[in-house]
XYZ file of C-alpha atoms in Angstrom:
536
model
C 171.670 95.690 -171.011
C 170.955 98.891 -172.935
C 166.844 97.739 -173.215
C 166.790 96.362 -169.877
C 168.308 99.275 -168.086
C 166.096 101.946 -169.950
C 163.265 100.064 -169.112
C 164.184 100.188 -165.037
C 164.357 103.575 -165.755
C 160.944 103.768 -167.095
C 159.586 101.558 -164.677
C 161.070 104.024 -162.073
C 159.389 107.239 -163.537
C 156.345 105.765 -164.030
C 155.986 104.412 -160.871
C 156.495 107.695 -159.800
C 154.460 109.560 -161.389
C 151.396 107.943 -160.914
C 152.388 108.053 -156.965
C 152.903 111.642 -157.612
C 149.868 112.473 -159.275
C 147.683 110.139 -156.853
C 149.338 110.250 -153.171
C 149.587 113.813 -152.845
C 145.415 113.997 -153.432
C 145.026 110.429 -150.631
C 147.116 112.860 -148.115
C 144.586 115.420 -148.255
C 142.273 112.586 -146.503
C 141.081 113.916 -143.127
C 138.478 112.491 -141.162
C 136.636 115.897 -141.278
C 136.313 116.335 -145.414
C 135.623 113.002 -145.371
C 132.256 113.714 -142.939
C 131.811 116.540 -143.924
C 131.425 115.109 -147.635
C 129.720 112.307 -146.094
C 126.784 114.805 -144.779
C 126.700 117.521 -148.086
C 124.101 116.490 -150.005
C 125.005 118.663 -152.179
C 127.618 115.546 -152.466
C 124.767 113.086 -152.406
C 122.782 114.689 -155.427
C 125.747 114.985 -156.898
C 126.155 111.315 -156.307
C 122.534 109.981 -157.391
C 123.013 112.051 -160.521
C 125.966 111.171 -161.934
C 125.046 107.158 -161.254
C 121.840 107.692 -162.391
C 122.905 109.536 -165.959
C 125.854 106.914 -166.276
C 123.223 103.396 -165.675
C 120.736 105.191 -167.906
C 122.993 105.269 -170.823
C 124.721 102.263 -169.837
C 121.359 100.659 -169.774
C 120.294 102.710 -173.490
C 123.672 101.841 -175.166
C 124.142 98.507 -174.026
C 120.115 97.137 -175.559
C 120.757 99.362 -179.062
C 124.856 98.460 -179.065
C 123.904 94.829 -179.404
C 120.766 94.796 -181.268
C 123.140 97.196 -184.023
C 125.944 95.023 -183.756
C 123.848 91.675 -184.823
C 122.585 93.673 -188.090
C 126.049 94.959 -188.780
C 127.511 91.192 -188.419
C 125.535 90.149 -191.256
C 126.417 92.719 -193.910
C 128.771 93.210 -195.627
C 132.797 93.872 -195.283
C 132.385 97.318 -196.931
C 128.814 98.379 -195.172
C 131.108 97.626 -191.736
C 133.959 98.927 -192.599
C 131.346 102.296 -193.706
C 129.878 102.465 -189.988
C 133.280 102.061 -188.294
C 134.241 105.408 -189.407
C 131.358 107.088 -188.938
C 131.446 105.304 -185.485
C 135.385 106.479 -185.366
C 134.776 109.964 -186.842
C 132.074 110.539 -183.466
C 134.322 109.420 -180.873
C 137.453 112.021 -182.445
C 136.040 114.570 -182.794
C 135.723 117.106 -180.067
C 133.174 117.459 -177.281
C 132.269 121.044 -177.303
C 131.238 120.100 -181.019
C 129.004 117.094 -180.954
C 127.330 119.266 -178.125
C 126.873 122.657 -180.033
C 125.433 120.415 -183.093
C 122.685 119.116 -180.779
C 122.308 121.830 -178.980
C 121.062 123.883 -181.643
C 118.467 121.045 -182.290
C 117.107 121.297 -179.404
C 117.576 124.857 -178.776
C 114.730 126.857 -177.343
C 111.248 126.463 -179.057
C 113.211 124.858 -182.029
C 110.750 122.549 -184.530
C 111.784 119.273 -182.656
C 111.429 120.410 -178.838
C 107.951 121.531 -180.245
C 107.750 118.315 -181.917
C 108.220 116.884 -177.421
C 106.412 118.918 -175.618
C 102.765 119.167 -177.615
C 103.118 114.620 -177.922
C 105.362 113.231 -175.674
C 104.590 115.611 -172.980
C 108.374 116.670 -172.531
C 109.661 119.727 -171.363
C 111.412 123.015 -173.478
C 114.170 122.749 -171.565
C 114.740 118.589 -172.602
C 118.372 119.176 -174.040
C 119.420 120.689 -170.691
C 119.814 118.492 -167.873
C 119.770 114.513 -167.139
C 117.864 114.582 -170.915
C 120.625 116.023 -173.345
C 123.270 115.127 -171.173
C 122.226 110.618 -171.987
C 121.928 111.370 -175.398
C 125.273 112.703 -175.731
C 126.473 109.478 -173.106
C 124.955 107.497 -176.116
C 125.916 109.152 -178.768
C 129.772 108.632 -177.878
C 129.380 105.023 -176.354
C 126.874 103.387 -178.803
C 129.887 102.891 -181.674
C 131.884 101.472 -179.101
C 128.901 99.336 -177.994
C 128.273 98.170 -181.631
C 132.064 97.658 -183.203
C 132.883 95.754 -180.199
C 130.178 93.821 -180.511
C 129.902 93.519 -184.324
C 133.972 92.086 -184.985
C 133.124 88.914 -182.163
C 129.858 88.572 -183.755
C 132.193 88.200 -186.969
C 133.915 85.712 -186.010
C 131.689 83.037 -185.472
C 132.895 79.822 -188.038
C 130.143 79.808 -190.587
C 129.817 76.365 -190.246
C 127.467 76.998 -187.232
C 125.334 79.165 -189.250
C 124.497 76.461 -191.733
C 124.151 73.856 -189.407
C 121.750 76.137 -187.448
C 119.872 76.555 -190.764
C 119.861 72.959 -190.840
C 118.163 72.340 -187.769
C 115.728 75.147 -188.375
C 116.506 78.102 -186.025
C 114.064 81.072 -185.928
C 115.160 84.718 -184.768
C 115.157 83.535 -181.197
C 116.661 79.899 -181.657
C 119.306 82.496 -183.420
C 119.793 84.647 -180.857
C 120.276 82.267 -177.185
C 122.613 79.083 -179.426
C 124.501 81.525 -181.348
C 124.600 85.440 -180.576
C 124.530 85.237 -176.835
C 126.765 83.137 -175.824
C 129.382 85.933 -178.014
C 127.836 88.685 -177.060
C 127.678 88.325 -172.876
C 131.797 87.181 -172.635
C 132.712 90.668 -173.630
C 129.539 92.058 -172.440
C 130.785 92.873 -168.734
C 134.123 94.424 -169.531
C 131.713 96.892 -172.094
C 129.774 98.159 -169.699
C 132.016 98.775 -167.604
C 134.051 101.175 -169.777
C 131.008 102.375 -170.265
C 130.081 103.217 -166.796
C 133.257 104.799 -166.215
C 133.478 106.647 -169.089
C 129.721 107.836 -168.091
C 130.746 108.353 -164.263
C 133.509 109.981 -164.732
C 132.671 112.502 -167.403
C 133.427 116.552 -166.142
C 132.693 118.501 -169.659
C 129.405 117.482 -170.991
C 127.884 117.354 -167.609
C 129.972 120.867 -166.847
C 128.626 122.319 -169.924
C 124.937 120.875 -170.054
C 124.455 120.487 -166.174
C 126.281 122.530 -163.810
C 122.893 123.594 -161.827
C 122.798 122.219 -157.422
C 120.340 119.483 -159.089
C 122.591 118.838 -161.909
C 125.965 118.998 -160.543
C 128.130 115.544 -161.354
C 130.615 114.069 -159.015
C 133.269 116.115 -161.030
C 131.948 119.222 -161.485
C 131.897 119.192 -157.819
C 134.795 118.361 -157.468
C 136.089 121.636 -160.166
C 133.679 123.888 -158.073
C 134.574 122.787 -155.164
C 138.586 123.292 -155.519
C 138.412 126.401 -158.434
C 135.117 128.299 -157.068
C 135.145 127.077 -152.581
C 138.459 126.343 -152.473
C 138.352 123.511 -150.418
C 141.313 121.697 -151.596
C 140.488 118.621 -148.940
C 137.093 118.438 -149.661
C 137.827 118.013 -153.174
C 140.666 115.611 -152.676
C 138.070 113.149 -150.890
C 135.640 113.084 -153.643
C 138.369 112.123 -156.047
C 139.982 109.641 -154.197
C 136.155 108.589 -153.749
C 135.573 108.657 -157.693
C 138.722 106.558 -157.833
C 137.680 103.904 -156.453
C 135.358 102.852 -159.431
C 138.265 102.556 -161.814
C 140.767 100.882 -159.173
C 137.331 98.070 -159.567
C 137.863 98.004 -162.849
C 141.666 97.438 -163.264
C 140.801 94.632 -160.392
C 138.507 92.864 -162.840
C 140.854 93.376 -165.441
C 143.743 91.062 -163.236
C 141.107 88.209 -162.676
C 139.855 87.932 -166.249
C 141.071 84.498 -167.193
C 141.514 84.375 -171.091
C 141.803 80.689 -172.326
C 139.416 80.698 -175.583
C 142.074 79.700 -178.536
C 140.955 81.816 -181.258
C 139.227 80.901 -183.910
C 141.389 80.389 -186.954
C 141.424 81.793 -190.405
C 139.843 78.896 -191.605
C 136.922 79.100 -189.068
C 136.422 83.007 -189.552
C 133.964 84.414 -191.801
C 135.763 85.454 -194.912
C 132.474 86.611 -196.006
C 129.545 88.301 -193.701
C 126.477 88.069 -195.103
C 124.906 85.514 -193.407
C 124.207 81.832 -194.722
C 120.911 81.365 -193.620
C 117.853 83.350 -195.627
C 115.395 86.712 -193.897
C 112.528 87.271 -194.947
C 111.862 90.549 -196.782
C 110.309 92.435 -192.869
C 113.821 91.337 -191.391
C 115.966 92.812 -194.866
C 114.032 96.068 -195.317
C 114.580 96.544 -191.022
C 118.184 95.457 -190.777
C 118.551 98.506 -193.701
C 116.652 100.991 -191.871
C 118.014 100.228 -188.568
C 121.971 101.054 -190.419
C 120.678 103.970 -192.432
C 118.452 105.145 -188.792
C 122.328 104.880 -187.855
C 123.860 106.524 -189.612
C 121.831 109.892 -189.706
C 121.866 110.074 -185.908
C 125.576 109.990 -185.513
C 125.934 112.388 -188.265
C 122.612 114.252 -187.219
C 124.542 117.025 -185.111
C 127.420 117.221 -188.324
C 124.318 117.954 -190.444
C 122.893 120.823 -188.387
C 125.957 122.765 -187.734
C 125.705 122.218 -191.926
C 122.918 123.715 -192.331
C 122.830 126.214 -189.572
C 126.512 127.664 -192.115
C 124.476 127.266 -195.062
C 121.909 129.327 -193.897
C 124.195 132.112 -193.037
C 125.691 132.145 -196.013
C 122.503 132.421 -197.699
C 122.027 135.354 -195.749
C 124.631 137.125 -196.773
C 126.484 137.051 -193.346
C 129.311 135.117 -193.257
C 131.711 137.278 -194.001
C 130.513 140.321 -191.745
C 130.420 137.510 -189.512
C 133.858 136.286 -190.000
C 135.497 139.498 -189.793
C 133.520 140.410 -186.659
C 135.080 136.706 -185.165
C 138.123 137.988 -186.420
C 138.439 140.820 -184.199
C 137.037 139.521 -181.091
C 139.298 139.304 -177.853
C 142.052 136.699 -177.797
C 140.623 135.032 -181.379
C 143.675 134.997 -183.045
C 145.583 134.423 -180.192
C 144.016 131.453 -178.846
C 144.279 129.673 -182.175
C 148.703 130.176 -182.513
C 148.234 128.277 -178.455
C 145.322 125.961 -179.021
C 147.402 125.160 -182.288
C 150.793 124.822 -180.358
C 148.788 122.899 -177.179
C 147.798 119.970 -179.732
C 150.522 119.852 -182.425
C 152.836 119.048 -179.384
C 150.547 116.670 -177.257
C 150.054 114.775 -180.324
C 154.062 114.501 -180.542
C 154.379 113.700 -176.889
C 152.320 111.197 -176.936
C 153.445 109.062 -179.958
C 156.571 109.290 -178.674
C 155.345 108.141 -175.339
C 153.957 105.449 -176.790
C 156.405 103.890 -179.218
C 158.885 103.955 -176.364
C 156.423 102.594 -174.409
C 156.121 99.627 -176.529
C 159.823 99.064 -177.518
C 160.721 99.256 -173.498
C 157.525 97.141 -173.362
C 158.375 93.713 -175.236
C 158.761 91.005 -173.152
C 158.574 93.064 -169.884
C 154.501 92.522 -169.439
C 154.362 94.154 -165.568
C 155.563 97.742 -167.231
C 152.042 97.668 -169.613
C 150.314 98.793 -165.917
C 151.306 102.291 -166.540
C 149.368 103.334 -169.560
C 145.901 101.355 -168.471
C 146.036 102.621 -164.787
C 146.318 105.978 -166.659
C 143.673 105.013 -169.812
C 140.885 104.515 -166.491
C 141.964 106.605 -164.236
C 139.453 109.570 -164.082
C 141.418 113.206 -166.241
C 140.432 115.373 -163.533
C 141.994 113.118 -161.019
C 145.296 113.218 -163.186
C 144.032 116.977 -163.274
C 144.184 117.694 -159.831
C 147.072 115.583 -158.326
C 149.061 117.628 -160.799
C 147.805 120.415 -159.814
C 148.286 119.250 -156.045
C 152.289 118.995 -156.604
C 152.047 122.197 -158.707
C 150.418 124.222 -155.955
C 153.329 123.963 -153.581
C 155.338 126.460 -156.056
C 155.799 129.753 -154.528
C 155.787 131.095 -157.966
C 152.714 130.486 -159.060
C 153.286 131.159 -162.293
C 154.200 127.827 -163.119
C 150.357 126.440 -163.361
C 150.167 128.962 -166.216
C 152.864 127.480 -168.824
C 151.002 125.826 -171.799
C 153.652 123.043 -171.764
C 151.944 121.788 -168.888
C 148.576 121.354 -171.115
C 150.405 119.877 -172.961
C 152.093 117.302 -170.766
C 149.218 116.367 -169.044
C 147.025 115.756 -172.505
C 149.868 113.531 -173.886
C 149.392 111.407 -169.971
C 145.940 111.552 -171.005
C 145.711 110.621 -174.404
C 148.935 108.221 -174.930
C 147.645 104.913 -173.772
C 144.752 104.719 -176.566
C 148.078 104.631 -178.760
C 149.838 101.835 -176.534
C 146.294 99.644 -177.134
C 145.912 100.644 -181.232
C 149.672 100.339 -181.859
C 150.777 97.418 -179.739
C 150.361 94.642 -181.885
C 151.222 96.277 -185.032
C 154.978 97.051 -184.115
C 154.932 94.009 -182.371
C 154.317 91.774 -184.880
C 156.748 93.577 -187.441
C 159.956 93.485 -184.897
C 158.763 89.876 -185.061
C 158.414 90.230 -188.309
C 161.732 91.321 -189.126
C 163.851 90.355 -186.457
C 166.151 88.398 -188.014
C 166.730 90.348 -190.806
C 167.703 93.303 -188.763
C 169.774 91.542 -186.537
C 171.920 90.128 -189.486
C 172.139 93.410 -191.535
C 173.200 95.314 -187.815
C 170.563 98.004 -188.078
C 170.861 100.633 -184.771
C 167.313 101.886 -183.447
C 167.507 104.948 -186.176
C 168.302 102.836 -189.027
C 165.601 99.701 -187.812
C 162.764 102.566 -188.043
C 163.551 104.197 -191.034
C 163.977 101.565 -193.173
C 161.691 98.932 -191.684
C 158.559 100.745 -189.376
C 158.136 103.719 -191.006
C 157.278 102.245 -194.723
C 154.997 99.855 -192.791
C 154.044 102.028 -189.757
C 153.542 105.565 -191.106
C 150.109 105.876 -191.027
C 149.095 104.435 -188.463
C 151.304 106.335 -186.742
C 150.422 109.532 -188.198
C 146.600 108.930 -188.118
C 147.503 108.345 -183.885
C 149.439 111.963 -184.115
C 146.646 113.306 -185.952
C 143.538 111.267 -183.691
C 145.439 112.937 -180.607
C 146.184 116.601 -181.791
C 142.082 116.761 -182.321
C 141.561 115.257 -178.934
C 144.070 117.650 -177.371
C 141.994 119.990 -179.772
C 139.155 120.115 -178.114
C 140.354 119.399 -175.191
C 138.385 121.838 -171.780
C 139.004 119.438 -168.445
C 142.672 119.932 -168.278
C 141.918 123.765 -170.218
C 140.174 124.641 -166.982
C 142.367 123.761 -164.055
C 145.684 125.091 -165.795
C 144.983 127.700 -168.863
C 143.785 130.675 -166.130
C 145.487 133.508 -168.327
C 145.045 131.361 -171.480
C 142.206 130.884 -174.032
C 141.893 128.043 -176.204
C 139.296 127.912 -178.957
C 137.277 125.520 -175.924
C 137.368 128.520 -174.336
C 136.222 131.076 -176.318
C 133.653 128.818 -177.941
C 132.071 128.196 -174.341
C 132.070 132.268 -173.680
C 130.197 132.471 -176.786
C 127.660 129.913 -176.613
C 126.972 131.103 -172.976
C 126.691 134.548 -174.428
C 124.179 132.952 -177.096
C 126.547 134.052 -179.972
C 125.400 130.795 -181.916
C 126.151 132.537 -185.226
C 129.446 133.570 -184.229
C 129.842 130.389 -182.788
C 128.989 128.713 -186.472
C 131.803 130.638 -187.253
C 134.343 129.214 -185.198
C 132.742 125.936 -185.329
C 134.390 126.567 -189.629
C 137.854 127.217 -187.859
C 138.189 123.709 -185.563
C 137.481 122.120 -188.286
C 139.798 123.678 -190.523
C 142.886 122.501 -187.866
C 141.358 119.345 -187.945
C 141.442 118.820 -191.449
C 145.223 119.952 -191.161
C 146.171 117.912 -188.121
C 144.410 115.204 -190.898
C 146.261 116.200 -193.702
C 149.849 113.611 -193.376
C 147.343 110.667 -193.284
C 145.816 112.342 -196.528
C 149.009 112.624 -198.020
C 150.469 109.431 -197.003
C 147.285 107.822 -198.143
C 147.737 110.218 -201.610
C 151.556 108.834 -202.259
C 150.966 104.924 -201.767
C 148.681 105.426 -203.984
C 150.364 107.664 -207.049
C 153.088 104.652 -206.095
C 150.261 101.591 -206.742
C 149.159 103.173 -209.761
C 152.355 103.902 -211.242
C 153.815 100.274 -210.764
C 151.131 98.927 -211.983
C 150.955 100.804 -214.870
C 154.708 100.080 -215.164
C 154.076 96.506 -214.692
């Protein structure tokens, strides 16, 4: 009875929250604003710019991702797991760190930009515009496509490959009759998701674009709201930007998963192919994987080289002292840490509570899906409209608002990754819990935490890291605050790249601090296992 009441309350609060965030945006709709937006050349350029970058990055990500996913599905589980870790690293790192790593690689008159200019007639400012934006989009979306496709391909039964080998399939036949039927089943879903991520992006375009000819829709909305105080115009543009997200939700609701999953005996236990490749193709596959790992680690490697260069020049200590004395630096560390930790804790609590409440209640799962596919800028704008009505606008300048909004944006990710493990543990130990008469806290302490503690800690670490690098929410609500991302942006805008490199070390130290519980958990289990093996 208590769970049913909590589920009803949660459903009502979730519906109220979604309505409160979206309704103010649509209430600002009016004919004049819509007509002004429709005839605005600035909006038309922003729409074309966003659409062009999203489609180009989508095409590159799908083509490369499908090709590399096919290659990756043929390698051993250890190599595949290593590639997954490298790809996931790029998706977790703060955007501003990744952009700076590539930015230092493509800085003006660098060896790479000179090479591109001399041999390919590419402008020296290639990175500051569509070129850099598409490159960063591909950097983030490529691992998602590769991991999704390779996991699906690894589930092809091995007897299919034996039959194909007996029939004398060549490379073309393998792709047409084995790989393509599996790829196309998940291609539409991946394509829609990648397009939405690129089309709704704010921070990447805000850093690398922002000029009139290189303004995306989210940047247009931000400028209309913050700089021009055109609330109605920003609301209409946001409402139009939400439409693709609603279309994606409708697409998901129309999908029918009728295919029976492979059983354990049918799935390939070894990912190595049962057919033999010529030496040329094996070398090609290894080369592609090396290039993939190099591509994902290149911005981090470049930042590491810049750091070593500063150390060799003997400037590290002086730059560190200069950064410590930078106005607001020490305060920004405390503020960023508070926001990141609070966001991680809130997101973990919300995700766990949601999973518990949503068991056997599938209608409740619509809320995290809505929050996951809606643009973060639309959620921030809806919250801005709500809080803007307060006479005391100091409420807009409260760091708890930042943590709460980050929780709303990131807790659906935890629901997605935690749902199956938590549900599986509940079903596995349900009879035992009822027999022993354990309450909720006892169940968490004695059953769920020992089994799922690492997953919970990893979820906290990921959300805290993402909140640490947040730029969208802080630009809306952080007005007397300066987080590390704001200082990072100020330093790069004033071409203080040497100080920015030192600041990135602080970022990595904080990220290591957030992931320390996961490492301690891993070390503790390793010691327990080793001691158990020795005692036995």
